[in-house]
Short mmCIF file of C-alpha atoms and ligand atoms in Angstrom, two decimals:
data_model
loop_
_atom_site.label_atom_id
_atom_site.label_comp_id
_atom_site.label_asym_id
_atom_site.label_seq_id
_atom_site.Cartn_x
_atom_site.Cartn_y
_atom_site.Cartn_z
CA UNK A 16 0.00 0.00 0.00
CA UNK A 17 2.86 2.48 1.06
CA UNK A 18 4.82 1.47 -1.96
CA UNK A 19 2.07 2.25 -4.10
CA UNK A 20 1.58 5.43 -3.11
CA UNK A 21 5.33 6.61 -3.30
CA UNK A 22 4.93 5.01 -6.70
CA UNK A 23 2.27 6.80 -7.91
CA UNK A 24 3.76 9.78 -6.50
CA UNK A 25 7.12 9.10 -8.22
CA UNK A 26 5.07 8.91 -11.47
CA UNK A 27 3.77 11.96 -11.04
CA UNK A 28 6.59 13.62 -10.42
CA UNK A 29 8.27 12.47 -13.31
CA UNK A 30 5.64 13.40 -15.38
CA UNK A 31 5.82 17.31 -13.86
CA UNK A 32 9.54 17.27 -14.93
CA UNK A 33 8.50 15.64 -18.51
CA UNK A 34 5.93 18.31 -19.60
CA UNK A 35 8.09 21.43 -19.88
CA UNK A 36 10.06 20.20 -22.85
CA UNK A 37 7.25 20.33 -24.79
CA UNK A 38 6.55 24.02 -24.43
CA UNK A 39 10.14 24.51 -24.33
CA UNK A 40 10.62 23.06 -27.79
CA UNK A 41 7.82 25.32 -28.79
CA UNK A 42 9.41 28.45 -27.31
CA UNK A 43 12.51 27.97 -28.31
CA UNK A 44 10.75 27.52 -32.38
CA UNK A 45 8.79 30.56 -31.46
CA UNK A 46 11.73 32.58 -30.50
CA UNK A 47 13.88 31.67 -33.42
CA UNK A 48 11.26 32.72 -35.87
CA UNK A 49 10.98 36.25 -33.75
CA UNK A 50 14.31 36.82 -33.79
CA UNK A 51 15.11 35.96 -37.40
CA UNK A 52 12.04 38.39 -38.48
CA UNK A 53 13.14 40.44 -35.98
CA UNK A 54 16.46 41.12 -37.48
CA UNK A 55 15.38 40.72 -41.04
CA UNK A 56 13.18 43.89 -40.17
CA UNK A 57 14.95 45.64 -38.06
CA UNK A 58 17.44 45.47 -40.30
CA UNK A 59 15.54 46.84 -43.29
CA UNK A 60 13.24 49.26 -42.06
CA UNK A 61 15.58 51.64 -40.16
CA UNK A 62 17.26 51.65 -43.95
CA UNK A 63 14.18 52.35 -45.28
CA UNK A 64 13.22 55.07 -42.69
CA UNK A 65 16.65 56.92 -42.30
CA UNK A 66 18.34 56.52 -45.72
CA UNK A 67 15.23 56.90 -47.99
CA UNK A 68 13.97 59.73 -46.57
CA UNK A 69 16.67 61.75 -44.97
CA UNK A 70 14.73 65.26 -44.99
CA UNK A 71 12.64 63.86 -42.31
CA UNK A 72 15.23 62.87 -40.45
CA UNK A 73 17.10 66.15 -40.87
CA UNK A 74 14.72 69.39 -40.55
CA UNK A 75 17.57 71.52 -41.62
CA UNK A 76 18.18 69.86 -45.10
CA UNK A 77 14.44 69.91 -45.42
CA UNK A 78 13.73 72.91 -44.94
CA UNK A 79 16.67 74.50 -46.83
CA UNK A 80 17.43 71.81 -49.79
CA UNK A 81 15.12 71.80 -53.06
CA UNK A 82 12.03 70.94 -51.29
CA UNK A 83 11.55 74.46 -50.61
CA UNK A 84 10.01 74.90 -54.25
CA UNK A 85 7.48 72.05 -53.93
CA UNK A 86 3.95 72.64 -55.08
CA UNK A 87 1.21 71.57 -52.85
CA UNK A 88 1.21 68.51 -54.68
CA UNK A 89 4.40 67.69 -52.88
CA UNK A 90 3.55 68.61 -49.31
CA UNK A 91 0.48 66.30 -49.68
CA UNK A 92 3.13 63.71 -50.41
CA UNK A 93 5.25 65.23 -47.25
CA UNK A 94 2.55 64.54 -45.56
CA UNK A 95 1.78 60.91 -46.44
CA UNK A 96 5.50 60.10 -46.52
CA UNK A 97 5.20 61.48 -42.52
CA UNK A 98 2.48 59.46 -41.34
CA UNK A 99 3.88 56.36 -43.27
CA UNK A 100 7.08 57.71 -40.96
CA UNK A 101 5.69 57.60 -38.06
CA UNK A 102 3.78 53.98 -38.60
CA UNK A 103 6.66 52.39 -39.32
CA UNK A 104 8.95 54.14 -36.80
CA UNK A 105 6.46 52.64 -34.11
CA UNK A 106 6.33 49.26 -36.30
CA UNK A 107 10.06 49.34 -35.81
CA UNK A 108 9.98 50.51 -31.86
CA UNK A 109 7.34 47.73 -31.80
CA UNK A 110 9.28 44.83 -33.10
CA UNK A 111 12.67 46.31 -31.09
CA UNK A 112 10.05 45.27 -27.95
CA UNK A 113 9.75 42.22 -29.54
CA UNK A 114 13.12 41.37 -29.96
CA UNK A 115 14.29 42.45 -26.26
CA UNK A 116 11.61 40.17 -24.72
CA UNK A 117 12.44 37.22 -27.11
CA UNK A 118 15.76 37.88 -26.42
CA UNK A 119 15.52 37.52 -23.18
CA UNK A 120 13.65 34.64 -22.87
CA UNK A 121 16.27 32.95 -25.32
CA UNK A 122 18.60 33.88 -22.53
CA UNK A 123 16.06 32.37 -19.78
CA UNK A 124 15.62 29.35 -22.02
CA UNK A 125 19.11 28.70 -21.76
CA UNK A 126 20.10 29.43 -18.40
CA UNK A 127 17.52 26.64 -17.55
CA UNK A 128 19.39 24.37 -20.20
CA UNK A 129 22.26 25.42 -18.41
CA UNK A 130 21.30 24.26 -15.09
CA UNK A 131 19.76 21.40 -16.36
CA UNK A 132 23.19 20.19 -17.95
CA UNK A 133 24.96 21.33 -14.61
CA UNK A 134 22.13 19.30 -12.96
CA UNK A 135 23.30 15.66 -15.15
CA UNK A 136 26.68 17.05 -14.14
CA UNK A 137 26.29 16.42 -10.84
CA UNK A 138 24.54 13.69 -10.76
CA UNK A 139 26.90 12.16 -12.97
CA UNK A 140 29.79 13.17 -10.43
CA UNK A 141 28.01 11.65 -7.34
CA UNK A 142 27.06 7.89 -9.56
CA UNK A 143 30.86 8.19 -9.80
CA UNK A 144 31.66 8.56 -6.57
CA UNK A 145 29.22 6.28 -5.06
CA UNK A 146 30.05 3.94 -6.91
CA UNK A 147 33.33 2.11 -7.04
CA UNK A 148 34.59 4.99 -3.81
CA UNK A 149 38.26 4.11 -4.94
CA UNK A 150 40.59 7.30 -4.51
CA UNK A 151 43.43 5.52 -4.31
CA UNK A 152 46.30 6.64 -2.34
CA UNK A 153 49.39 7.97 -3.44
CA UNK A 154 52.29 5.03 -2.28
CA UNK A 155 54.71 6.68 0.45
CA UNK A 156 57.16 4.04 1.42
CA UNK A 157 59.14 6.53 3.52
CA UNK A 158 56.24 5.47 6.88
CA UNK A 159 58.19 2.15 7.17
CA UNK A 160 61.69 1.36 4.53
CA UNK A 161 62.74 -1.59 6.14
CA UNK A 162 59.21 -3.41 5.12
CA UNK A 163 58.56 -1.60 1.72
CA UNK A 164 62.35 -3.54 0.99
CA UNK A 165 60.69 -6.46 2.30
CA UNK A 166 56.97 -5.74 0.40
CA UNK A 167 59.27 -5.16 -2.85
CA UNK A 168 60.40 -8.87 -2.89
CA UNK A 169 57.41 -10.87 -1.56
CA UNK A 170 54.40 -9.34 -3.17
CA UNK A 171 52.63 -10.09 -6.42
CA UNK A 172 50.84 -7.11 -8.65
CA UNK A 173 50.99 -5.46 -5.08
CA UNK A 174 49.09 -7.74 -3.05
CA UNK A 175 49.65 -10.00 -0.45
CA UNK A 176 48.32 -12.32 2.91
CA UNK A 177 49.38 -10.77 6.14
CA UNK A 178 49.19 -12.93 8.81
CA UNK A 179 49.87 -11.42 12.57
CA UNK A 180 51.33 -13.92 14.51
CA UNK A 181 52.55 -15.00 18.61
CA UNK A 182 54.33 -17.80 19.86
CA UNK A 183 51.08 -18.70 21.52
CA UNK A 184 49.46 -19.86 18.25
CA UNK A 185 52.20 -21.65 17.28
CA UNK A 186 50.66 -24.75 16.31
CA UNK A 187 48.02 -23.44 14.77
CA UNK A 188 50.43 -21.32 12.71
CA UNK A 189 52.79 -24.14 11.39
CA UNK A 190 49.14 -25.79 9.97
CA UNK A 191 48.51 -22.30 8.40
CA UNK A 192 51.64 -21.77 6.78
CA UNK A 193 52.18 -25.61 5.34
CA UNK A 194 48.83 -25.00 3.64
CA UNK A 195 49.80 -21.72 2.23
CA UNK A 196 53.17 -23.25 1.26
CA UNK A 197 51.57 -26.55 -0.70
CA UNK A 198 48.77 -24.07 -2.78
CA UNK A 199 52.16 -22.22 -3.91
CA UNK A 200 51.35 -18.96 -2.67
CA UNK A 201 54.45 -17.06 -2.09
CA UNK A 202 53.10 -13.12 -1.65
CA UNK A 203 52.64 -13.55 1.81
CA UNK A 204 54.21 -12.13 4.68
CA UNK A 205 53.91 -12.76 8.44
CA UNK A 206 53.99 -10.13 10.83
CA UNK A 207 56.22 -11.17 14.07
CA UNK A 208 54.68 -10.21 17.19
CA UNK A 209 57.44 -11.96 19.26
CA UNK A 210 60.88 -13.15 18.93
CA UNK A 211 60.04 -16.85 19.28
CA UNK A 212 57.40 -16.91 16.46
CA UNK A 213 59.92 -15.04 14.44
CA UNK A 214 62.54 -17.15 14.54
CA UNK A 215 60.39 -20.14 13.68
CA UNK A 216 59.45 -18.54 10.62
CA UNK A 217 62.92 -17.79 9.52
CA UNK A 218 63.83 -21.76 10.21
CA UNK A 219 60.76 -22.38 8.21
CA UNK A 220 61.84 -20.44 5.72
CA UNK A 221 58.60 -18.56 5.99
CA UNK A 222 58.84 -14.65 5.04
CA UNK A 223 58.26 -12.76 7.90
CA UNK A 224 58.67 -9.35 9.81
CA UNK A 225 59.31 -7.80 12.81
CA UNK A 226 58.91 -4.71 14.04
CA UNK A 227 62.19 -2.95 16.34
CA UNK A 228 60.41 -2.46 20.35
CA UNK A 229 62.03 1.64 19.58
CA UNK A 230 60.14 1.83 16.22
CA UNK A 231 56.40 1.64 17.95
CA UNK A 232 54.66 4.98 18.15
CA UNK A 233 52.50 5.73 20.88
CA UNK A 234 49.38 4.80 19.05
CA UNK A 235 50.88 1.28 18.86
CA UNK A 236 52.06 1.48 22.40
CA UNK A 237 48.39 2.46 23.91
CA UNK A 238 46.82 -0.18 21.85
CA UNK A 239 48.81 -2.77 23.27
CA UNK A 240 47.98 -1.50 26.93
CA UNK A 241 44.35 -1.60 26.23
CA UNK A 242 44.95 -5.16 24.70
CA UNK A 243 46.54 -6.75 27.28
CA UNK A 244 45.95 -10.45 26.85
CA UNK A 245 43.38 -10.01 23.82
CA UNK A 246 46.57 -9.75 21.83
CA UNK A 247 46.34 -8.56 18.31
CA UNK A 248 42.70 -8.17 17.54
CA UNK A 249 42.99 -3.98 17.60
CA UNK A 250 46.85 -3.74 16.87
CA UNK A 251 45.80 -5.51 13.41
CA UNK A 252 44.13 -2.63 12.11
CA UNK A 253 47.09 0.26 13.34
CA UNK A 254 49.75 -2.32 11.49
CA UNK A 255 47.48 -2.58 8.29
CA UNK A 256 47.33 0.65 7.55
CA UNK A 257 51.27 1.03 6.89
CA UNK A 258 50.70 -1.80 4.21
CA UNK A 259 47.77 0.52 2.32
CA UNK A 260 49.91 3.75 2.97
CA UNK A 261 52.83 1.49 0.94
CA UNK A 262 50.27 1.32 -2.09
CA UNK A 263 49.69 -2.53 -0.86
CA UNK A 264 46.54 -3.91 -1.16
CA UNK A 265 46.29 -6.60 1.84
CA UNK A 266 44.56 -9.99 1.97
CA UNK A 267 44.28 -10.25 6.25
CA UNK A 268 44.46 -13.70 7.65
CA UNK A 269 43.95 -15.11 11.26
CA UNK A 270 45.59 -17.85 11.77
CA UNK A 271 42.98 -20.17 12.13
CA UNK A 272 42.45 -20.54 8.61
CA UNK A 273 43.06 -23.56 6.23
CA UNK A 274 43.87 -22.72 2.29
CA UNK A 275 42.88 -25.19 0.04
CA UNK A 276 43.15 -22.55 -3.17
CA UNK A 277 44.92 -19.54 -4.01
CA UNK A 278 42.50 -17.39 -2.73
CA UNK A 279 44.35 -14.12 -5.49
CA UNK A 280 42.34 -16.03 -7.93
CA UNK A 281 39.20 -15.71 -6.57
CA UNK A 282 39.00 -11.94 -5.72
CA UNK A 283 36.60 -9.56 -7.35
CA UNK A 284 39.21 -6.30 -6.58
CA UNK A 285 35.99 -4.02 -7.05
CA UNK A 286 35.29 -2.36 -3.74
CA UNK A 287 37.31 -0.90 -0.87
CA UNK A 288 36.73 -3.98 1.28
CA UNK A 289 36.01 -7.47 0.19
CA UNK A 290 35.24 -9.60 3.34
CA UNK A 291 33.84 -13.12 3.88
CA UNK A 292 30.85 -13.75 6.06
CA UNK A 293 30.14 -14.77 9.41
CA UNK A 294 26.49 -15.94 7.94
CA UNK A 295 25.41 -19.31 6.80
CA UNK A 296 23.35 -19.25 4.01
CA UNK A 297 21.97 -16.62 1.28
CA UNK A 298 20.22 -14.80 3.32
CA UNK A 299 22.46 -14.09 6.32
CA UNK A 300 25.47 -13.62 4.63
CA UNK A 301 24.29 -11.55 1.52
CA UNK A 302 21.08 -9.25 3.94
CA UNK A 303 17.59 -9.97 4.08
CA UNK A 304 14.40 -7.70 4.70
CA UNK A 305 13.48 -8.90 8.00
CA UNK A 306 10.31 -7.44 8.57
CA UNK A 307 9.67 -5.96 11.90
CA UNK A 308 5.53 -6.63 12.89
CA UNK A 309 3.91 -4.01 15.61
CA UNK A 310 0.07 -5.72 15.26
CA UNK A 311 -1.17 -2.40 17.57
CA UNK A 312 -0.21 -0.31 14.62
CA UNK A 313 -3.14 -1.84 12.51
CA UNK A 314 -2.75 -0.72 9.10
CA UNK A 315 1.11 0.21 9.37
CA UNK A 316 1.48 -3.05 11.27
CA UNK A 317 4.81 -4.04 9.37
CA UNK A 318 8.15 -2.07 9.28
CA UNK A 319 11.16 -3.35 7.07
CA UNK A 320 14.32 -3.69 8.68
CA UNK A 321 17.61 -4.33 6.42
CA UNK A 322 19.54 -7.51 8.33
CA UNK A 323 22.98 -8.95 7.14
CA UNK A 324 25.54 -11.26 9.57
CA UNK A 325 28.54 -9.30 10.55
CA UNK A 326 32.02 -9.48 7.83
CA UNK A 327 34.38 -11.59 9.34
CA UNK A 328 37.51 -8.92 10.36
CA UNK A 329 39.67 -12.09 10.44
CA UNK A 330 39.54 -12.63 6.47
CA UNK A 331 39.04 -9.78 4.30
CA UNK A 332 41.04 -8.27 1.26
CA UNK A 333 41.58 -4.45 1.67
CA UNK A 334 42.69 -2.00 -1.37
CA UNK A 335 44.35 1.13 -0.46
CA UNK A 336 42.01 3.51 -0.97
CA UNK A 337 40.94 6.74 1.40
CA UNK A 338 37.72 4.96 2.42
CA UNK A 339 39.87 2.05 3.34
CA UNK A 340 42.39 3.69 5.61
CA UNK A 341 39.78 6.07 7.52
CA UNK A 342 38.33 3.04 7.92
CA UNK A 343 41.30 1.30 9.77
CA UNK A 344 41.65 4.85 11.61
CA UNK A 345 38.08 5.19 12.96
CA UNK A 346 38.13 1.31 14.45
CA UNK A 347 41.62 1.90 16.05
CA UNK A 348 40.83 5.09 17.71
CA UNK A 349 37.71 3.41 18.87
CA UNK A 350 39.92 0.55 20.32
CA UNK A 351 42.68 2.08 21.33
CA UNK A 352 39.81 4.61 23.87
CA UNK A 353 37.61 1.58 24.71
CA UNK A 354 37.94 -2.21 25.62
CA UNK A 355 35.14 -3.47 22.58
CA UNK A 356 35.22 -6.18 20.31
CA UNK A 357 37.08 -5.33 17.14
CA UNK A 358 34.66 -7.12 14.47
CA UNK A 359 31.75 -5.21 16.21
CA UNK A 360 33.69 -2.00 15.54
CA UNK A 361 34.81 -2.85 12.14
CA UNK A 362 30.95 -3.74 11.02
CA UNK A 363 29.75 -0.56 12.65
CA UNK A 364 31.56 1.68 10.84
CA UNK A 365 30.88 0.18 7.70
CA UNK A 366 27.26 -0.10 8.07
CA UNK A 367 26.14 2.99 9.47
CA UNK A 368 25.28 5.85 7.22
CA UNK A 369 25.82 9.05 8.24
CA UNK A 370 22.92 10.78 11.20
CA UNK A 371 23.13 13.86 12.84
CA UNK A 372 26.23 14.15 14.90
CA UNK A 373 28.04 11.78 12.39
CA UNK A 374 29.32 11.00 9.30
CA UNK A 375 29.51 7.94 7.85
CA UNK A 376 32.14 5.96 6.47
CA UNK A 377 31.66 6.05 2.35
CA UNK A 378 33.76 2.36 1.49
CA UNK A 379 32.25 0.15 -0.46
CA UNK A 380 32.21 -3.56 -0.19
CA UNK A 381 31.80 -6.90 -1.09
CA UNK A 382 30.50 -10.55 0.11
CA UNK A 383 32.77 -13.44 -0.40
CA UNK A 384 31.17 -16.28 -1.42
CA UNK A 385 30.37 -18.34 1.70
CA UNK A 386 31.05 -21.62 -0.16
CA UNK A 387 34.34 -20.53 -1.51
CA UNK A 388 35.17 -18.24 1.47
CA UNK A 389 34.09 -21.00 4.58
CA UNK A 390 33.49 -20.33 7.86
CA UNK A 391 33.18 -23.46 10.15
CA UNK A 392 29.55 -23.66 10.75
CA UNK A 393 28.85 -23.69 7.29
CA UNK A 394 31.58 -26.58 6.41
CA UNK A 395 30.05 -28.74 10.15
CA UNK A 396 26.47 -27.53 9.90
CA UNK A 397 25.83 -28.22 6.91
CA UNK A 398 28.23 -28.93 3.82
CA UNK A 399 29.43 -31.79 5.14
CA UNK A 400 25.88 -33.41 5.81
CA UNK A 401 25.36 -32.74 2.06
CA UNK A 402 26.40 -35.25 -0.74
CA UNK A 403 26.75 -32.52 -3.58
CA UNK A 404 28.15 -30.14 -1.22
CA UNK A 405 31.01 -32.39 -0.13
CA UNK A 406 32.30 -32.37 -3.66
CA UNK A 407 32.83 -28.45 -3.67
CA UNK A 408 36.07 -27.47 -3.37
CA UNK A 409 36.52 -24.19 -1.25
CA UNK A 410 39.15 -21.81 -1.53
CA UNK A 411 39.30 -21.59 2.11
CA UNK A 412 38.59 -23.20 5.70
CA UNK A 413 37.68 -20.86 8.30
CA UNK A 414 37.39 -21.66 11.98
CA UNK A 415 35.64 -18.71 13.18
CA UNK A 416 32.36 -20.97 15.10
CA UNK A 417 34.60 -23.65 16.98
CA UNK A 418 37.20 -23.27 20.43
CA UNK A 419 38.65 -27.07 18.83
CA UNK A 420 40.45 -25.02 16.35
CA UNK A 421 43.62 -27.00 15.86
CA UNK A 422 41.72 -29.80 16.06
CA UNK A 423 39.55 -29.09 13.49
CA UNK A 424 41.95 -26.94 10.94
CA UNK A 425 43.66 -30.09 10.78
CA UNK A 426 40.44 -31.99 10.14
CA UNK A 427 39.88 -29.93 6.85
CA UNK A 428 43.46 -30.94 5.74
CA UNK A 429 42.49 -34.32 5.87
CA UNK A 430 39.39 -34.29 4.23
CA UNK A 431 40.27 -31.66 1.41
CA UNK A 432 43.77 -32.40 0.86
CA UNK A 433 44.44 -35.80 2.08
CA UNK A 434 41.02 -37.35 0.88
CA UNK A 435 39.99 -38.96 3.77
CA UNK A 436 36.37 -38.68 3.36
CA UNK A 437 35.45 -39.36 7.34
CA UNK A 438 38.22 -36.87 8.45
CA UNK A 439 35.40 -34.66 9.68
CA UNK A 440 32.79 -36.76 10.88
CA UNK A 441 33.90 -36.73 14.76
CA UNK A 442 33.16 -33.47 15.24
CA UNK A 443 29.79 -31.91 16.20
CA UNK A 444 27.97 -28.85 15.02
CA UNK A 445 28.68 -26.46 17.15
CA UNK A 446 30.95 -26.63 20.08
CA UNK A 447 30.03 -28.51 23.71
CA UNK A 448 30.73 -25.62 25.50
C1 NAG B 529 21.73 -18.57 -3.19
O1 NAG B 529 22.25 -17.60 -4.08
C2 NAG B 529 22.84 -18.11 -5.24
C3 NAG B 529 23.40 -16.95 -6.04
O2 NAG B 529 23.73 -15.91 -5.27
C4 NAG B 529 21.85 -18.91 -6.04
O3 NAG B 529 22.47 -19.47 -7.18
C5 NAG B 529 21.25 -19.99 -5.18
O4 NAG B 529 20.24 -20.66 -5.89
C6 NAG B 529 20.69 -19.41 -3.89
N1 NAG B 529 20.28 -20.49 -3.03
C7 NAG B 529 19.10 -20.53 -2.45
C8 NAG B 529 18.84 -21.71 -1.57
O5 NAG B 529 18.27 -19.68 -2.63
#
């Protein structure tokens, strides 16, 4: 009912902007014609009146010149010749009226052409700029030299994985890095957070980085405090942004993730932010209309509410782009003033639009495929209950719904890598708590 009448009202609008072209096309015919007879007489008849008959234009010729021997014959004539003067003198003042007001509405006719074109301009601009919001940023590897050397050699078309890793995932680690080792991806690099972890990469021969204690500013440094035990979730964000600064576009892993594909072949590169879901099927990971029902309100009983499960800030590929790095900004001043949970932050600044008192963040993004892009409760819940869905191959595994993490990472080896068909049939759906 609502939707009709906004339709009809929509109609009607457009019609209301439709009908002036009409007339418009009709003035602008009319004013054409005026001016072109306009000029045609006014260029003829002030000829006419001031060449042909100079003595009345001149009393003093007139009266002196060889007029002054005309019969009365000849002032009869003056006579005529005067009235026919002065009727075509006002023909001419007429059609100068004329000409002024067509003239002017030529102009007015215009102008609104103008604006109109200026209008398209705009809107033009702003499709633009909705649409792919990609004002890229201009590379500066002066913020970090020792990693753009490092970015130089390990990245591909300048992208790469960046993991963040601590000697207390360790295990889960090695499992993450042997799978990113047997797809053959090499632009990768892992970000040290402690000695330990870092020299297991580098007798791994795993490409990794570390960061000097002296070289941490005090955004880093107040992060970390806040942290405390929580490790890296907020630090993440504060290290990521160096990487876009570089002119890097980043593919962010936890370390709980399995790769069964190269996941650089899968990417659609089209928005600021391309994350996988924490949802489960269409509608939860892509948004619904859930439809909000207030029975008291009788005939405006149902309101529409847009739903859609949170992106997963443990998986997501980033370009370096404005939107993207105010992005990173606004969630790590929000972390580093405020113990919160950093994928709540990092959905709520890309969903909100901008209200009074605030202005929205304008990045645009994208849905990974939840088949391709896996989180765990869609691999135990349901694709592997489901003959056809066994046989897809995903491009990753990710643990997100499940403590058993090891456990299960290891699981997804089997059964996708390894071909052991039962590998995850011990498991159950969600965790035992
Ligand atoms: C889910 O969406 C995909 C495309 O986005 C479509 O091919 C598929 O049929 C949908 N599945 C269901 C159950 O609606």
């Amino acid at each position: 009912m609502i939707g009709d009448r906004r339709d009809s009202g929509l109609t009607r609008k457009d019609c209301g902007s439709g009908v002036p072209t009409l007339p418009r096309s009709r003035i602008t015919t009319t004013i054409a014609i005026g001016v072109f007879l306009g000029c045609v007489l006014g260029f003829f008849y002030p000829v006419d009146v001031f060449v042909s008959w100079p003595p009345f234009h001149d009393p003093i010729t007139f009266s002196n010149s060889e007029v002054i021997f005309s019969s009365c014959k000849s002032s009869e004539r003056i006579n005529m010749l005067k009235s026919e003067y002065i009727t075509a003198s006002e023909r001419n003042t007429e059609l100068k009226k004329q000409i002024r007001e067509l003239t002017k509405k030529l102009q007015l006719a215009e102008q609104r052409n103008d604006n109109a074109e200026k209008q398209v301009l705009v809107l033009g601009e702003q499709q633009k700029a909705s649409h792919f919001s990609t004002v890229k940023v201009i590379p500066d590897d002066s913020i970090n030299p020792k990693l753009a050397k490092i970015l130089e050699k390990v990245t591909l078309k300048r992208e790469l994985i960046v993991i963040l890793a601590s000697s207390s995932v360790k295990d889960m680690f090695e499992v993450w890095f042997t799978s990113i080792k047997r797809v053959g991806i090499t632009n990768y690099l892992v970000y040290a957070l402690d000695d330990e972890i870092a020299g297991f990469c580098k007798s791994n021969d795993v490409h990794v980085y570390k960061r000097d204690p002296d070289e941490l500013d005090e955004t880093f440094k107040s992060i970390a405090r806040i942290e405390g035990n929580h490790e890296v979730s907020g630090l993440k964000f504060r290290i990521l942004r160096e990487f876009l600064q570089m002119g890097y576009s980043v593919l962010l892993s936890d370390v709980d993730v399995v790769y069964i594909q190269n996941p650089f072949d899968h990417l659609y590169r089209d928005s600021d932010v391309e994350c996988m879901t924490d949802g489960h099927d269409n509608m939860t990971a892509y948004g619904y209309n859930d439809v909000f029902d207030e029975p008291k309100m009788g005939w405006a009983r149902y309101a529409h509410t847009m739903r859609i499960w949170v992106y997963n800030s443990g998986f997501f590929y980033i370009r370096p782009t404005m939107p993207s790095i105010e992005l990173f900004d606004r969630v790590t001043r929000r972390l580093s003033s405020m113990n919160a949970w950093d994928e709540a932050v990092f959905n709520e600044e890309l969903f909100y639009p901008s209200h009074p008192g605030y202005v929205g963040l304008h990045a645009s993004r994208r849905i990974m495929d939840y088949y391709m892009f896996m989180n765990s409760k869609v691999l135990f819940k349901t694709v592997r209950k489901d003959a056809k869905l066994r046989k897809l191959k995903p491009v990753i595994v990710h643990m997100t719904y499940h403590p058993d993490k090891l456990q299960r990472m290891k699981a997804v080896v089997d059964y996708y890598v390894n071909g052991k068909q039962d590998a995850l049939n011990a498991f159950p759906d969600g965790s035992d708590w």
